[in-house]
Tab-separated table of C-alpha atoms in Angstrom:
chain	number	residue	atom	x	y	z
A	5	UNK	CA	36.339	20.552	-9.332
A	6	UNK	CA	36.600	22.023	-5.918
A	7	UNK	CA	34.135	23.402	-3.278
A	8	UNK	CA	35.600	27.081	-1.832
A	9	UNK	CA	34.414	29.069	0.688
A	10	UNK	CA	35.577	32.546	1.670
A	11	UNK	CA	35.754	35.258	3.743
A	12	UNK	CA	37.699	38.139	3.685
A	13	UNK	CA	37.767	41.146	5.845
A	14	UNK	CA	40.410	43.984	5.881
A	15	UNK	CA	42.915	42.176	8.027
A	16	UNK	CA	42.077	38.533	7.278
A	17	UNK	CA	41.224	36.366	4.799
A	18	UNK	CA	39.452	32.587	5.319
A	19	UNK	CA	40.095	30.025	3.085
A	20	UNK	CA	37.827	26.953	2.906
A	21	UNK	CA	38.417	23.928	0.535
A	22	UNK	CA	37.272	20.587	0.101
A	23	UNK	CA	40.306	17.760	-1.141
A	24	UNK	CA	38.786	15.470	-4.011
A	25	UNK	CA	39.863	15.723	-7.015
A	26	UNK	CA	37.496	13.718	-10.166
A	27	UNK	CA	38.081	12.964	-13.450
A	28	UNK	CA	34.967	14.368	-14.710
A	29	UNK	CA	35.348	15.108	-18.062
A	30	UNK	CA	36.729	11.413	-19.272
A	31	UNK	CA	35.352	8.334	-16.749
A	32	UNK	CA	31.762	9.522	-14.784
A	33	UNK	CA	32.989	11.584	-12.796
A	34	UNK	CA	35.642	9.287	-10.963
A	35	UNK	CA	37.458	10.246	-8.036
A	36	UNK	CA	41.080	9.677	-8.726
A	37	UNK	CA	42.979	11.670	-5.645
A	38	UNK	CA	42.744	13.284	-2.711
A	39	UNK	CA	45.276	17.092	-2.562
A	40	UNK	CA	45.739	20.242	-1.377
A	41	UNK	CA	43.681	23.239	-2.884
A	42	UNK	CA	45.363	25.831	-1.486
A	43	UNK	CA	48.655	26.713	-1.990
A	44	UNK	CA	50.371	29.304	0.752
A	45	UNK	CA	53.548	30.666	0.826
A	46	UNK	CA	54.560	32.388	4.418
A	47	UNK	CA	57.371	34.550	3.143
A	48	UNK	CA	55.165	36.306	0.558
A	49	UNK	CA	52.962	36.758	3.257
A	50	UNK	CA	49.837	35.091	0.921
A	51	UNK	CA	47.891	32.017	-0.352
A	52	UNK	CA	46.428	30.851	-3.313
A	53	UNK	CA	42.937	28.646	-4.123
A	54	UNK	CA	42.090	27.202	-7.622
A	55	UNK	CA	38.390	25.934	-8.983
A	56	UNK	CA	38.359	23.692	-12.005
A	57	UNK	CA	41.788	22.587	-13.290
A	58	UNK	CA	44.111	20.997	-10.586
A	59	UNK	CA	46.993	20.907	-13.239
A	60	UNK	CA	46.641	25.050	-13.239
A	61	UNK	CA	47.224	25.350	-9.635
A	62	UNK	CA	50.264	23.009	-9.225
A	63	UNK	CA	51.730	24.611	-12.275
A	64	UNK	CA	51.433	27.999	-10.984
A	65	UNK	CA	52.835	26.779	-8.079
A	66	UNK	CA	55.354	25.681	-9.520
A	67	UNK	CA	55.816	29.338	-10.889
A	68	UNK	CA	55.736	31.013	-8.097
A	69	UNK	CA	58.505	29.237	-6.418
A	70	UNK	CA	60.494	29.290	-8.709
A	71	UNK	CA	60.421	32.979	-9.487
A	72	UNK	CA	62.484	35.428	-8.815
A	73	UNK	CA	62.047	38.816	-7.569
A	74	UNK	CA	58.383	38.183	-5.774
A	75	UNK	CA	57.751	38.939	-2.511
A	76	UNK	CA	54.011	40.456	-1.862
A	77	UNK	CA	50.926	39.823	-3.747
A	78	UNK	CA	51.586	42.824	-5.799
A	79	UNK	CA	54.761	41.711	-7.392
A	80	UNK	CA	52.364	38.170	-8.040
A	81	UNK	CA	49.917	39.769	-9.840
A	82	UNK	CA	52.345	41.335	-12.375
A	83	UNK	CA	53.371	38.200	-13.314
A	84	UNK	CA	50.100	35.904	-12.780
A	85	UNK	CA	48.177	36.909	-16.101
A	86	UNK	CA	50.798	36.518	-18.503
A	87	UNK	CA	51.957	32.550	-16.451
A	88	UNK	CA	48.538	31.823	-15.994
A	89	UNK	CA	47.184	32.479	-19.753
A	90	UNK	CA	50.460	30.250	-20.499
A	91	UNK	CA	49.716	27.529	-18.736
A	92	UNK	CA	46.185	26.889	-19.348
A	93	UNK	CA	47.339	27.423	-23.022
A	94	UNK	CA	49.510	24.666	-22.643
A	95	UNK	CA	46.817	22.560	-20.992
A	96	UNK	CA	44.434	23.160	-23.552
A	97	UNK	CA	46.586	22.122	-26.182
A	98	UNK	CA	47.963	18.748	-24.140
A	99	UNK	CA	44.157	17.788	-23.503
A	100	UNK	CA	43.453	17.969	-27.534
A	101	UNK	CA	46.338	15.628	-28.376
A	102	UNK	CA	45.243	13.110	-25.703
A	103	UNK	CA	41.639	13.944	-25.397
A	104	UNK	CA	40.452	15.166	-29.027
A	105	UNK	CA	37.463	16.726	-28.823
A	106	UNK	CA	36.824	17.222	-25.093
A	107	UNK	CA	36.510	20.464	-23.909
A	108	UNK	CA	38.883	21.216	-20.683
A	109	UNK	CA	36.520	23.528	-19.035
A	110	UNK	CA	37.568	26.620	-17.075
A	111	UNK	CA	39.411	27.883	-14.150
A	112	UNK	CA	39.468	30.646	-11.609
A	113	UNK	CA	42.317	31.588	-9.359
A	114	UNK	CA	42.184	33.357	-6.256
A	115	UNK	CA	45.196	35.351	-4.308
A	116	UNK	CA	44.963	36.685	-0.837
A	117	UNK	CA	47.719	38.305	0.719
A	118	UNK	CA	49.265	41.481	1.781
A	119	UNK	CA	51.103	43.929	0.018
A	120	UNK	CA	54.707	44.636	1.614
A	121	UNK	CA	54.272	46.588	4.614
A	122	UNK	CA	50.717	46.487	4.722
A	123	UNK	CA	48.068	44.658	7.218
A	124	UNK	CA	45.362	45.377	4.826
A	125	UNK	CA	44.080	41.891	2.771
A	126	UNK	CA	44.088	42.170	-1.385
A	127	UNK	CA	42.159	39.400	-2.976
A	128	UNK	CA	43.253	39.412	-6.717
A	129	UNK	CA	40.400	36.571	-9.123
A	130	UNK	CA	41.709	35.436	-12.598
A	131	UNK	CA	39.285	33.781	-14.658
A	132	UNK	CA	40.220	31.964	-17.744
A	133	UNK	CA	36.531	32.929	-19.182
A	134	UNK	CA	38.279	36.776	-18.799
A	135	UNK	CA	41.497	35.629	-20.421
A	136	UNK	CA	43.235	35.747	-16.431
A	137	UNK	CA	42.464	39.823	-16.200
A	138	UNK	CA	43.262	40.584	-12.674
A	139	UNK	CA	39.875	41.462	-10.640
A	140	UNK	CA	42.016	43.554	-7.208
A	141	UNK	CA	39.455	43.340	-4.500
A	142	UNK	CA	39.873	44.934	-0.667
A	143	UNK	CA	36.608	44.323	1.562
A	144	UNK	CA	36.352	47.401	4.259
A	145	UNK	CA	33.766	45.275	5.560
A	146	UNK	CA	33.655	41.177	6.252
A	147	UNK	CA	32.526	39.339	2.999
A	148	UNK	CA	31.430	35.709	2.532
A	149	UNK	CA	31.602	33.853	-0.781
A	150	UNK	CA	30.944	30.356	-2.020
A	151	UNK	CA	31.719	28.879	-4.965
A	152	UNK	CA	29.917	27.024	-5.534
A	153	UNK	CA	26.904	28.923	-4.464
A	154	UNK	CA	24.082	27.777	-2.420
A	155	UNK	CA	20.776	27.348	-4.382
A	156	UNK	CA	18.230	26.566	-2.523
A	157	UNK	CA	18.164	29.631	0.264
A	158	UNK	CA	19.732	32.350	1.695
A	159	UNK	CA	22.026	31.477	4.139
A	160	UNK	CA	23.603	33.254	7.142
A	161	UNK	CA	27.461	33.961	7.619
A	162	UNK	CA	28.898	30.914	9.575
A	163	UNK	CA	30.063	32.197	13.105
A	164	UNK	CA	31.742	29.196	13.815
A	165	UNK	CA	33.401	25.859	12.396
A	166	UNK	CA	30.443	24.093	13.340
A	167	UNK	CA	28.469	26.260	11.075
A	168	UNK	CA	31.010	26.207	8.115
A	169	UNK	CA	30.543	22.468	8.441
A	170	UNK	CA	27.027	22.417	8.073
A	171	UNK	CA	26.830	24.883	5.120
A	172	UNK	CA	29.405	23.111	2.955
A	173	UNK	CA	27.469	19.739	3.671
A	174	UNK	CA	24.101	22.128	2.065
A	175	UNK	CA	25.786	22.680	-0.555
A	176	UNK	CA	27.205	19.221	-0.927
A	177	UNK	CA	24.193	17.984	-1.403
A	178	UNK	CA	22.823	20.141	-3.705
A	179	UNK	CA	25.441	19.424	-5.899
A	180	UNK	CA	25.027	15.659	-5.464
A	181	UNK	CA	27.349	13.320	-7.754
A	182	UNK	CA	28.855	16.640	-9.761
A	183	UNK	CA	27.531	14.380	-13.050
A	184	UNK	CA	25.087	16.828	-13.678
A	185	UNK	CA	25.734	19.393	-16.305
A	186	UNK	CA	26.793	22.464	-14.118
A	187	UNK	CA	27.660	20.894	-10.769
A	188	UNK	CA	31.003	19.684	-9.183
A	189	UNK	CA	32.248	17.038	-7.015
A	190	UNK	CA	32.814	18.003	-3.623
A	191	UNK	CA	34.370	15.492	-1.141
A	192	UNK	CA	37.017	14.407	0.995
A	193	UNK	CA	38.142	16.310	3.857
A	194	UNK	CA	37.357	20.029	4.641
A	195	UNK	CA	40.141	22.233	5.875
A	196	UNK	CA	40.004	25.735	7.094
A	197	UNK	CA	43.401	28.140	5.742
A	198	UNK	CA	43.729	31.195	8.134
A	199	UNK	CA	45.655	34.021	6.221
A	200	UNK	CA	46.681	36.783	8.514
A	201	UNK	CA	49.705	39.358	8.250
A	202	UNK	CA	52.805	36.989	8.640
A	203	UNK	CA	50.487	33.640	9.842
A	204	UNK	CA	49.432	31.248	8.222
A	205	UNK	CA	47.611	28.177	9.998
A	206	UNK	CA	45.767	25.580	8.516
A	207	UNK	CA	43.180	23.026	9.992
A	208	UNK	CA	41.134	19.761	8.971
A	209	UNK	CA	37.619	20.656	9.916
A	210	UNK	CA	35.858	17.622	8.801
A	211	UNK	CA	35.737	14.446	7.242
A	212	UNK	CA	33.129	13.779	4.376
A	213	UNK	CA	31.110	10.769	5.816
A	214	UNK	CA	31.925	8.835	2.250
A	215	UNK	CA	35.630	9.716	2.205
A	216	UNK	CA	36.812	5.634	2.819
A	217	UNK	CA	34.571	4.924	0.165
A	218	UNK	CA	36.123	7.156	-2.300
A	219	UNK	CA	39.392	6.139	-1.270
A	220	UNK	CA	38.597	2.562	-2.262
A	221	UNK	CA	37.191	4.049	-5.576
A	222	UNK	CA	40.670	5.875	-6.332
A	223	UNK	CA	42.743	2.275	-5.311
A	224	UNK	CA	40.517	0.417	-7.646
A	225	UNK	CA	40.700	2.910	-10.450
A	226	UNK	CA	44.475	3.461	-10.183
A	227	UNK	CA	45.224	-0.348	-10.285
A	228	UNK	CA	42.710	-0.855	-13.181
A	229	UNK	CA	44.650	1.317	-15.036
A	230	UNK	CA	47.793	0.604	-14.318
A	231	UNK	CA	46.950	-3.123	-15.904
């Protein structure tokens, strides 16, 4: 479960994410770590973000650096269906043996980068709902996305970090617990990812006011079941 906030313009793309990661599915929605949702890679000159299945992003991770014969998001996306749909595949099937009967949910991925010898920002989405089809994206103008979105009103582009703050605490707390059916967990830390052509720089903007408390949580659940 993961809260991600975007925007991308032709030259730039910014990444926010939250860092808790819950065990929805099998114990109330437990938090159980704290990591990195976005994945960047400086020679490739691009980044990745993942909502729904941690296990998805650190295995294409994984993938990617262990590849050969990628260097641009272009070369990445003729490889990311085919290791993605593999992957989950294998997921799937690991979570019925263990988990019988539980459904593992779904998963989106998100690329930004540049193409090799290009300033201009691709986003390519793969959705497992869409069996990982690439969605290419390139935003002449500045574009702001959340996922997830932000029910109760419109809201205005943040203009500053101070503003980000304030709408991922909104949508927070419209999300509450992430028990409910169709809401996630969002907690932790935020961090701001800056993708631009051949920089990368990433930033903790804030820290969740219950983030001690669900540190506690993940101690107590981790040596509860480690008896």
């Amino acid at each position: 479960m993961t809260l991600l906030m975007f925007q991308q313009t032709a030259t730039y793309a910014a990444i926010f994410t939250d860092t808790v990661v819950t065990d929805k599915k099998r114990d109330s929605n437990r938090p159980v770590l704290y990591a990195t949702k976005v994945w960047t890679y400086p020679h490739m000159n691009l980044a990745i973000a993942v909502t729904g299945l941690a296990d998805l992003g650190d295995g294409f991770d994984d993938r990617i650096r262990r590849r050969w014969g990628i260097r641009d998001i272009e070369d990445l996306n003729s490889i990311a269906q085919g290791d993605l749909k593999e992957q989950f595949e294998r997921i799937v099937e690991w979570s019925a043996e263990v988990f019988p009967g539980e459904d593992v949910g779904t998963a989106t991925v998100y690329a930004f980068g540049f193409p090799h010898g290009s300033n201009e920002m691709v986003r390519y989405t793969y959705r497992s709902m869409k069996d990982f089809e690439p969605e290419r994206c390139v935003e002449p103008e500045p574009r702001f996305t959340t996922k997830p979105p932000l029910k109760s009103h419109e809201f205005d582009v943040p203009l500053s970090r101070e503003e980000a703050i304030a709408l991922a605490t909104q949508i927070r707390k419209e999300q509450g617990d992430g028990t409910e059916e169709g809401t996630v967990a969002i907690g932790g830390e935020l961090y701001l990812t800056v993708l631009e052509p051949y920089r990368i720089t990433s930033e903790l903007l804030y820290r969740f006011p219950d983030y001690e408390e669900m540190w506690q949580a993940m101690l107590e659940g981790s040596a509860a079941h480690s008896r």
